[in-house]
Coordinates of C-alpha atoms and ligand atoms in Angstrom, one line a residue:
M7 CA 135.9 152.5 48.7
N8 CA 136.0 151.9 45.0
L9 CA 135.9 148.5 43.3
L10 CA 139.7 148.4 42.8
A11 CA 140.2 149.0 46.4
V12 CA 137.8 146.2 47.4
R13 CA 139.5 143.8 45.0
A14 CA 143.0 144.7 46.5
L15 CA 141.6 144.2 50.0
R16 CA 140.3 140.7 49.0
W17 CA 143.7 139.8 47.7
E18 CA 145.3 141.0 50.9
W19 CA 142.8 138.8 52.9
L20 CA 143.4 135.9 50.7
L21 CA 147.2 136.2 51.1
A22 CA 146.9 136.8 54.8
I23 CA 144.8 133.6 55.3
C24 CA 146.3 131.4 52.6
L25 CA 150.0 132.1 52.9
P26 CA 150.4 130.8 56.5
L27 CA 148.3 127.8 55.6
L28 CA 150.4 127.1 52.6
L29 CA 153.7 127.5 54.6
A30 CA 152.3 125.3 57.4
A31 CA 151.4 122.6 54.8
I32 CA 155.0 122.8 53.4
V33 CA 156.5 122.5 56.9
V34 CA 154.2 119.6 57.9
N35 CA 155.0 117.9 54.6
A36 CA 158.7 118.3 55.1
S37 CA 158.7 117.0 58.7
A38 CA 156.6 114.1 57.6
A39 CA 159.2 113.3 54.9
S40 CA 162.0 113.4 57.4
A41 CA 160.1 111.2 59.9
A42 CA 159.0 108.8 57.1
P43 CA 159.2 105.2 58.3
A44 CA 162.1 103.1 57.0
P45 CA 161.0 100.6 54.3
S46 CA 160.2 97.2 55.8
R47 CA 162.3 95.3 53.2
P48 CA 165.0 97.7 52.3
N49 CA 167.7 97.0 49.8
V50 CA 171.3 96.4 50.9
L51 CA 174.4 97.7 49.0
F52 CA 177.4 96.0 50.7
I53 CA 180.7 97.7 49.7
V54 CA 183.8 95.9 51.0
V55 CA 187.3 97.1 50.2
D56 CA 190.4 94.9 50.5
D57 CA 193.3 95.9 52.7
L58 CA 192.0 99.4 53.3
C59 CA 193.1 101.0 56.6
A60 CA 191.3 104.0 58.0
D61 CA 193.6 106.5 56.3
L62 CA 190.6 108.3 54.7
G63 CA 189.6 112.0 54.7
A64 CA 186.4 111.2 56.6
F65 CA 188.5 109.4 59.2
G66 CA 190.8 112.4 59.7
V67 CA 193.7 111.7 57.4
A68 CA 194.0 114.7 55.2
A69 CA 196.8 113.4 52.9
A70 CA 194.4 110.7 51.5
R71 CA 192.0 112.1 48.9
T72 CA 188.7 110.3 49.2
P73 CA 185.8 112.8 48.4
N74 CA 183.4 110.0 47.4
L75 CA 184.0 107.9 50.5
D76 CA 183.8 111.1 52.6
R77 CA 180.4 111.8 51.0
L78 CA 179.2 108.3 51.7
V79 CA 180.3 108.7 55.4
A80 CA 178.5 112.0 55.5
R81 CA 175.3 110.2 54.7
S82 CA 176.0 107.5 57.3
V83 CA 176.7 106.9 60.9
K84 CA 180.5 106.6 61.1
F85 CA 182.0 103.9 63.4
D86 CA 185.3 105.4 64.6
R87 CA 186.2 102.3 66.7
A88 CA 185.3 99.3 64.6
Y89 CA 187.6 96.2 64.6
C90 CA 188.0 93.1 62.4
Q91 CA 188.1 89.7 64.0
F92 CA 191.2 88.5 62.2
P93 CA 193.6 90.9 60.2
L94 CA 193.7 88.7 57.1
C95 CA 191.4 88.5 54.0
S96 CA 189.9 85.1 54.3
P97 CA 189.4 84.6 58.1
S98 CA 188.1 88.2 58.5
R99 CA 185.5 87.8 55.7
E100 CA 184.5 84.3 56.8
S101 CA 183.8 85.8 60.2
F102 CA 181.7 88.8 59.2
L103 CA 179.9 86.9 56.4
S104 CA 179.0 83.9 58.6
G105 CA 178.5 85.9 61.9
R106 CA 180.8 83.6 63.7
R107 CA 184.1 84.3 65.5
P108 CA 187.2 82.8 63.8
E109 CA 188.0 80.6 66.8
S110 CA 184.3 79.4 67.1
S111 CA 184.2 78.2 63.5
G112 CA 187.8 77.2 63.1
A113 CA 188.2 79.4 60.0
I114 CA 191.5 80.9 61.2
Q115 CA 193.6 80.6 58.2
Q116 CA 193.6 81.6 54.6
G117 CA 191.1 79.6 52.5
R118 CA 189.4 77.7 55.3
T119 CA 185.6 78.2 55.2
V120 CA 182.9 78.1 57.8
R121 CA 180.8 76.2 55.3
S122 CA 183.2 73.3 55.3
V123 CA 182.5 72.7 58.9
Q124 CA 178.9 73.9 59.1
P125 CA 177.4 72.9 55.7
D126 CA 173.9 74.1 56.5
L127 CA 175.1 77.6 57.5
A128 CA 173.7 80.6 55.5
Y129 CA 176.2 83.3 54.9
L130 CA 174.9 86.9 55.1
P131 CA 173.9 87.3 51.4
G132 CA 172.6 83.7 51.3
Y133 CA 170.4 84.4 54.3
F134 CA 168.8 87.4 52.5
R135 CA 168.4 85.3 49.4
S136 CA 166.5 82.7 51.4
H137 CA 164.1 85.4 52.6
G138 CA 163.3 86.7 49.1
W139 CA 166.0 89.3 48.4
Y140 CA 167.7 89.2 45.0
T141 CA 171.4 88.7 45.7
A142 CA 174.2 89.5 43.3
A143 CA 177.8 90.6 43.5
Y144 CA 180.9 91.6 41.5
G145 CA 184.4 91.1 42.7
K146 CA 185.8 90.0 46.0
V147 CA 183.1 89.9 48.7
F148 CA 184.1 86.5 50.0
H149 CA 187.7 85.4 49.9
K150 CA 186.6 82.0 48.6
N151 CA 183.2 82.7 47.0
D152 CA 180.1 81.0 48.2
L153 CA 178.0 80.4 45.1
A154 CA 174.9 79.4 47.1
S155 CA 174.7 82.9 48.4
W156 CA 174.1 84.6 45.1
D157 CA 171.4 84.6 42.4
R158 CA 174.2 86.1 40.2
Y159 CA 177.9 86.4 40.8
D160 CA 180.7 87.8 38.6
E161 CA 184.2 87.5 40.0
A162 CA 185.4 90.2 37.7
A163 CA 189.0 89.1 37.2
P164 CA 191.4 90.4 39.9
I165 CA 193.3 92.2 37.2
S166 CA 192.1 93.1 33.7
P167 CA 194.0 92.0 30.6
Q168 CA 195.4 95.6 30.4
E169 CA 196.8 95.4 33.9
K170 CA 198.1 91.9 33.3
A171 CA 200.0 93.1 30.2
A172 CA 201.4 96.1 32.0
L173 CA 202.6 93.9 34.9
K174 CA 204.2 91.3 32.6
G175 CA 207.9 90.9 33.0
R176 CA 207.9 92.9 36.3
A177 CA 208.4 89.8 38.4
A178 CA 212.0 90.8 38.7
T179 CA 211.0 93.6 41.0
R180 CA 209.7 91.0 43.5
Q181 CA 213.1 89.7 44.3
Q182 CA 212.5 90.4 48.0
G183 CA 209.5 88.1 48.2
E184 CA 206.5 86.9 46.3
N185 CA 204.4 89.8 47.6
A186 CA 206.9 92.5 48.2
P187 CA 205.3 95.8 47.7
E188 CA 205.1 96.5 44.0
W189 CA 203.3 99.3 42.3
L190 CA 202.7 100.6 38.8
A191 CA 200.8 103.5 37.2
L192 CA 198.7 102.0 34.4
D193 CA 198.2 103.6 31.0
C194 CA 194.6 102.7 30.8
E195 CA 191.1 103.9 31.8
D196 CA 189.3 103.1 35.0
A197 CA 186.8 100.9 33.0
D198 CA 189.7 98.7 31.8
T199 CA 190.7 97.7 35.4
G200 CA 189.4 94.9 37.5
D201 CA 187.9 97.2 40.1
G202 CA 186.5 99.5 37.3
I203 CA 184.7 96.4 36.0
V204 CA 183.3 95.7 39.5
A205 CA 182.0 99.3 39.9
R206 CA 180.4 99.3 36.5
G207 CA 178.9 95.9 36.9
V208 CA 177.3 96.8 40.3
A209 CA 176.1 100.1 38.8
A210 CA 174.4 98.2 36.0
L211 CA 172.9 95.8 38.6
L212 CA 171.5 98.8 40.5
R213 CA 169.9 100.1 37.4
E214 CA 168.5 96.7 36.5
R215 CA 167.1 95.9 40.0
A216 CA 165.8 99.3 40.9
A217 CA 162.7 98.9 38.9
S218 CA 162.1 95.2 39.7
G219 CA 160.0 95.6 42.9
Q220 CA 162.0 92.9 44.6
P221 CA 164.4 94.0 47.3
F222 CA 168.1 93.4 46.5
F223 CA 171.3 92.7 48.3
L224 CA 174.2 93.7 46.1
G225 CA 177.8 93.1 46.9
A226 CA 180.6 95.3 45.5
G227 CA 184.0 93.7 46.4
F228 CA 186.9 96.0 45.5
R229 CA 190.4 94.5 45.4
K230 CA 192.6 97.5 45.7
P231 CA 194.5 98.7 47.7
H232 CA 195.6 95.1 48.0
L233 CA 199.0 94.5 46.4
P234 CA 200.1 94.9 43.7
W235 CA 199.3 98.7 43.8
T236 CA 198.1 99.3 40.3
A237 CA 195.8 102.1 39.2
P238 CA 195.4 104.4 36.2
K239 CA 198.2 106.9 36.1
K240 CA 195.9 109.9 36.8
Y241 CA 195.6 108.7 40.4
F242 CA 199.4 108.3 40.8
A243 CA 199.7 111.9 39.4
Q244 CA 197.8 113.1 42.5
F245 CA 200.4 111.7 44.9
P246 CA 203.9 112.8 44.3
R247 CA 206.2 111.5 47.0
T248 CA 206.2 115.0 48.7
A249 CA 202.4 114.7 49.2
I250 CA 203.1 112.1 51.9
P251 CA 204.0 113.5 55.3
P252 CA 207.0 111.9 56.8
L253 CA 206.3 109.5 59.7
R254 CA 207.0 110.6 63.2
E255 CA 206.5 108.1 65.8
P256 CA 207.6 107.4 69.4
P257 CA 210.2 104.7 70.0
L258 CA 209.0 101.1 70.7
R259 CA 209.2 100.3 74.4
D260 CA 208.9 96.7 75.7
V261 CA 207.0 95.5 72.6
P262 CA 207.6 91.8 72.1
L263 CA 209.1 90.6 68.8
I264 CA 206.2 88.3 68.1
A265 CA 203.9 91.3 67.9
L266 CA 206.1 92.9 65.3
Q267 CA 205.7 90.4 62.5
T268 CA 203.8 91.0 59.3
D269 CA 205.7 88.9 56.9
L270 CA 203.5 85.8 56.6
F271 CA 203.5 86.2 52.8
G272 CA 207.0 87.4 52.4
I273 CA 206.2 91.1 52.6
A274 CA 209.5 93.0 52.3
P275 CA 209.8 96.6 53.3
P276 CA 210.1 99.1 50.4
A277 CA 213.3 101.2 50.2
D278 CA 211.4 104.5 50.3
R279 CA 208.4 104.6 52.7
E280 CA 206.9 107.8 51.3
E281 CA 207.1 106.6 47.7
A282 CA 205.3 103.4 48.7
V283 CA 202.6 105.2 50.7
A284 CA 202.0 107.4 47.7
A285 CA 201.3 104.3 45.6
Y286 CA 199.0 102.9 48.3
Y287 CA 197.1 106.3 48.5
A288 CA 196.9 106.4 44.7
C289 CA 195.1 103.0 44.8
V290 CA 192.8 104.3 47.6
A291 CA 191.9 107.4 45.5
F292 CA 191.2 105.1 42.6
I293 CA 188.8 103.0 44.7
D294 CA 187.2 106.2 45.9
A295 CA 186.4 107.1 42.4
Q296 CA 184.9 103.7 41.7
V297 CA 182.7 104.0 44.8
G298 CA 181.7 107.5 43.5
L299 CA 180.1 105.7 40.5
L300 CA 177.9 103.7 42.8
L301 CA 176.9 106.8 44.8
A302 CA 176.0 108.6 41.6
E303 CA 173.8 105.7 40.6
L304 CA 172.1 105.7 44.0
D305 CA 171.4 109.5 43.5
Q306 CA 170.2 109.0 39.9
L307 CA 167.9 106.2 40.8
K308 CA 166.7 107.8 44.1
L309 CA 167.6 104.7 46.0
W310 CA 168.9 106.2 49.2
D311 CA 165.3 106.1 50.7
K312 CA 165.1 102.4 50.3
T313 CA 168.7 101.2 50.5
I314 CA 171.0 100.5 53.4
V315 CA 174.5 101.1 52.3
V316 CA 177.4 99.4 54.2
F317 CA 181.0 100.4 53.6
L318 CA 183.9 98.5 55.3
S319 CA 187.3 97.1 54.8
D320 CA 188.4 93.5 55.8
H321 CA 191.2 94.7 58.1
G322 CA 193.6 97.6 58.7
Y323 CA 197.1 98.0 57.2
H324 CA 200.6 99.0 58.3
L325 CA 202.4 101.5 56.1
G326 CA 205.9 101.5 57.5
D327 CA 205.0 102.3 61.1
H328 CA 206.4 100.6 64.2
G329 CA 209.9 100.9 62.9
G330 CA 209.0 99.4 59.4
L331 CA 205.9 97.2 59.6
W332 CA 204.1 96.7 56.3
A333 CA 200.7 95.1 55.4
K334 CA 198.6 93.1 57.9
L335 CA 198.4 90.3 60.4
T336 CA 199.3 92.2 63.6
D337 CA 197.0 92.7 66.6
F338 CA 198.0 96.4 66.8
E339 CA 195.3 99.0 66.7
R340 CA 196.2 100.1 63.2
C341 CA 195.7 96.6 61.8
A342 CA 192.7 95.5 63.8
R343 CA 190.8 98.7 63.2
V344 CA 188.6 99.0 60.1
P345 CA 186.8 101.9 58.5
L346 CA 183.1 101.3 58.8
A347 CA 180.1 103.4 57.9
I348 CA 176.4 102.5 57.6
A349 CA 173.8 104.7 55.8
V350 CA 170.2 103.9 56.8
P351 CA 167.2 105.2 54.9
H352 CA 165.5 108.2 56.5
T353 CA 168.0 108.5 59.3
K354 CA 168.3 111.7 61.3
N355 CA 171.9 110.8 62.2
A356 CA 173.6 111.2 58.8
G357 CA 177.1 112.5 59.4
R358 CA 177.3 111.6 63.1
T359 CA 180.1 109.5 64.6
T360 CA 179.7 106.9 67.2
A361 CA 182.6 106.1 69.6
G362 CA 181.0 102.7 70.4
I363 CA 183.4 99.8 70.2
V364 CA 182.0 97.5 67.5
E365 CA 183.1 94.4 65.5
S366 CA 182.9 93.5 61.9
L367 CA 181.1 90.5 63.2
D368 CA 178.2 92.8 64.2
L369 CA 177.2 93.5 60.6
Y370 CA 175.2 90.2 60.1
P371 CA 172.9 90.7 63.1
T372 CA 172.7 94.4 62.3
L373 CA 171.4 93.9 58.7
V374 CA 169.1 91.1 59.8
D375 CA 167.7 93.4 62.5
L376 CA 167.3 96.5 60.2
C377 CA 165.5 94.4 57.6
G378 CA 163.1 92.7 60.1
L379 CA 164.4 89.2 59.6
P380 CA 164.6 86.5 62.3
R381 CA 168.0 86.3 63.9
P382 CA 169.8 83.1 63.1
A383 CA 170.8 81.1 66.2
W384 CA 174.5 80.9 65.3
L385 CA 175.3 84.6 65.2
E386 CA 177.8 85.8 67.8
G387 CA 177.8 89.5 67.1
R388 CA 175.3 92.1 68.3
S389 CA 173.0 94.4 66.3
L390 CA 174.3 97.9 65.9
A391 CA 170.7 99.2 65.4
P392 CA 170.8 101.0 68.8
L393 CA 173.9 103.0 67.7
L394 CA 172.4 103.8 64.3
A395 CA 169.3 105.1 66.1
D396 CA 171.4 107.1 68.6
P397 CA 175.2 107.2 68.0
A398 CA 175.6 108.4 71.6
A399 CA 173.6 105.6 73.1
P400 CA 175.2 103.7 76.1
W401 CA 177.4 101.0 74.6
D402 CA 179.8 99.1 76.9
H403 CA 181.3 96.4 74.8
A404 CA 184.7 95.1 73.8
A405 CA 186.1 94.0 70.4
F406 CA 188.2 90.9 69.9
T407 CA 190.9 90.3 67.2
T408 CA 192.9 87.1 66.7
T409 CA 196.0 86.5 64.7
I410 CA 198.6 83.7 64.4
H411 CA 202.4 83.9 64.0
E412 CA 204.8 80.9 64.1
G413 CA 201.9 78.7 65.2
V414 CA 201.3 80.9 68.2
I415 CA 197.9 82.5 68.5
G416 CA 197.7 86.1 69.4
R417 CA 194.4 87.1 71.1
S418 CA 193.6 90.8 71.5
V419 CA 190.8 92.6 73.2
R420 CA 190.0 96.3 72.8
T421 CA 188.1 98.2 75.5
D422 CA 187.3 101.8 75.8
R423 CA 190.7 102.5 77.4
W424 CA 192.9 99.5 76.7
R425 CA 194.2 97.1 74.1
Y426 CA 195.4 93.9 75.8
T427 CA 197.0 91.0 73.8
E428 CA 198.1 87.5 74.9
W429 CA 200.4 85.3 72.7
G430 CA 199.8 81.6 73.3
D431 CA 199.6 80.6 76.9
A432 CA 202.6 82.5 78.1
V433 CA 204.8 83.6 75.1
A434 CA 204.1 87.3 75.6
T435 CA 201.5 89.8 76.7
E436 CA 200.9 93.4 75.7
L437 CA 198.9 96.2 77.3
Y438 CA 198.5 99.6 75.6
D439 CA 196.8 102.7 76.9
Q440 CA 194.7 103.8 74.0
V441 CA 194.4 107.3 75.5
A442 CA 198.1 108.0 76.1
D443 CA 199.4 105.7 73.4
P444 CA 196.8 105.3 70.6
G445 CA 199.3 103.8 68.2
N446 CA 200.5 101.1 70.6
Y447 CA 204.2 101.8 71.1
H448 CA 204.7 101.4 74.8
N449 CA 203.8 98.0 76.2
L450 CA 202.7 98.3 79.9
A451 CA 202.1 94.6 80.5
A452 CA 205.0 94.4 82.9
D453 CA 204.0 97.5 84.9
P454 CA 202.9 96.4 88.4
A455 CA 200.7 99.4 88.6
R456 CA 198.5 97.9 85.8
A457 CA 198.0 94.5 87.4
A458 CA 194.4 95.1 88.3
E459 CA 193.5 96.2 84.8
I460 CA 195.3 93.2 83.3
L461 CA 193.3 90.9 85.5
V462 CA 190.0 92.3 84.2
L463 CA 191.2 92.2 80.6
K464 CA 192.5 88.6 81.0
K465 CA 189.0 87.5 82.2
L466 CA 187.4 89.4 79.3
L467 CA 189.6 87.7 76.8
A468 CA 188.9 84.3 78.4
Q469 CA 185.2 84.7 77.8
N470 CA 185.6 83.9 74.1
P471 CA 185.7 80.4 72.7
R472 CA 189.2 79.2 71.9
T473 CA 190.2 76.9 69.1
A474 CA 191.8 73.6 70.1
E475 CA 193.6 73.3 66.9
I476 CA 196.1 75.7 65.2
P477 CA 196.6 74.5 61.6
A478 CA 200.2 73.6 60.9
D479 CA 200.2 75.6 57.7
A480 CA 199.2 78.8 59.6
Q481 CA 202.8 79.2 60.5
S482 CA 204.8 82.0 59.1
P483 CA 207.4 80.7 56.6
R484 CA 209.8 83.5 57.1
A485 CA 209.3 84.7 60.6
A486 CA 211.9 84.4 63.2
K487 CA 211.3 82.2 66.2
P488 CA 209.2 84.1 68.8
K489 CA 211.2 85.6 71.5
K490 CA 210.1 87.2 74.8
K491 CA 212.7 90.0 74.8
S492 CA 212.0 93.4 73.3
P493 CA 213.5 94.6 70.1
P494 CA 216.4 97.1 70.5
Ligands
LIG526 CA1 192.5 91.9 52.8

């Protein structure tokens, strides 16, 4: 064997011994990274969108164009059956930010705060602040902001000067009511809009706080697709009227009139449903792009490994369904249901969906749990940590949603199979089979064959605290008197 051959043999030996060791080291390293423990004091990025129903690509609605929200959901555990506690901005947010049910706290109307009846209560961001997190927000996180919750807060005007100028003089289009659906394609850039300012403000906060060493809780409160539906014109260009599939729905059967009211604020139906839905979807696509800025910042700053990202809406939204319902305030599945996704650092469950029935109310105990903080005594929700650890984990719970029409309170409970609603003590009841009738068109409450199920659901509903007082100004100004009979 000559010298060259000996050298070649040595190299072969070296390769034969070292390569497997090297590969093994890489594999061990990779698995160690995937099993890395979650940070003990993670950051929280809390993204809340106003009036956004679950019409999103990631939630199975192809007509909506939401690549960024879809990407966020793909990094998260998706909650397919999440429900708000009251389908209206203020009571819904008061509930999930305080951790209390609307009827426990009494915050069951627009503008009434839990803080006003429980002055020492810490809202969710305030609780994190009291435990050493830096808390800051832009936009509409609270309906009525709680200054004590934040180290820094910027309301970021609901509409920018550019939007205001564009909308000026258009009040004539609101003849049907103060908040009749109104939309407008804006001739401005994203950065010149209220929500564009929110996204850029929070992105700047992420950059500023990433290097601070102090954990942060940042709130991004986007105001669209709340009315008026304004967004830069490039988003409207994505949604010609023909991009919206026509609505095909079954006829309403035995649905009581009181359940079919959404007009607390004078919402008037638009003349052309598809045109209006296109405007709503344009605003959703606009918000999607703003969320995209935040995701890009999380990428750039490598924050995913130390940041819990929560994405939710305050309630669902009707888009001309049920024979012409618009907006919010019903107890139907479409209005009670909210899109919810939670991305947790180092999760092995990214992109998985849970069918567990959960409530917006659960967010406070969930975040407290994930961040290792003591659970405040007043919380009424439950931690979703078991579902984040295993989306298929056993989970036998119900969700409760309350609304008010004409001074009559509508209490609804959603179980795995049913949605059951009671209006007042005996004004009307509804029962929908969520398997056979997911959209809630056929009320089975009078079906004698369902008496046993109704008894169980009635007991379940009665377990929740009930408010003794329904505020006089919680009555609908335009709604017809509630009637027991069904609509034609
Ligand atoms: Ca809202």
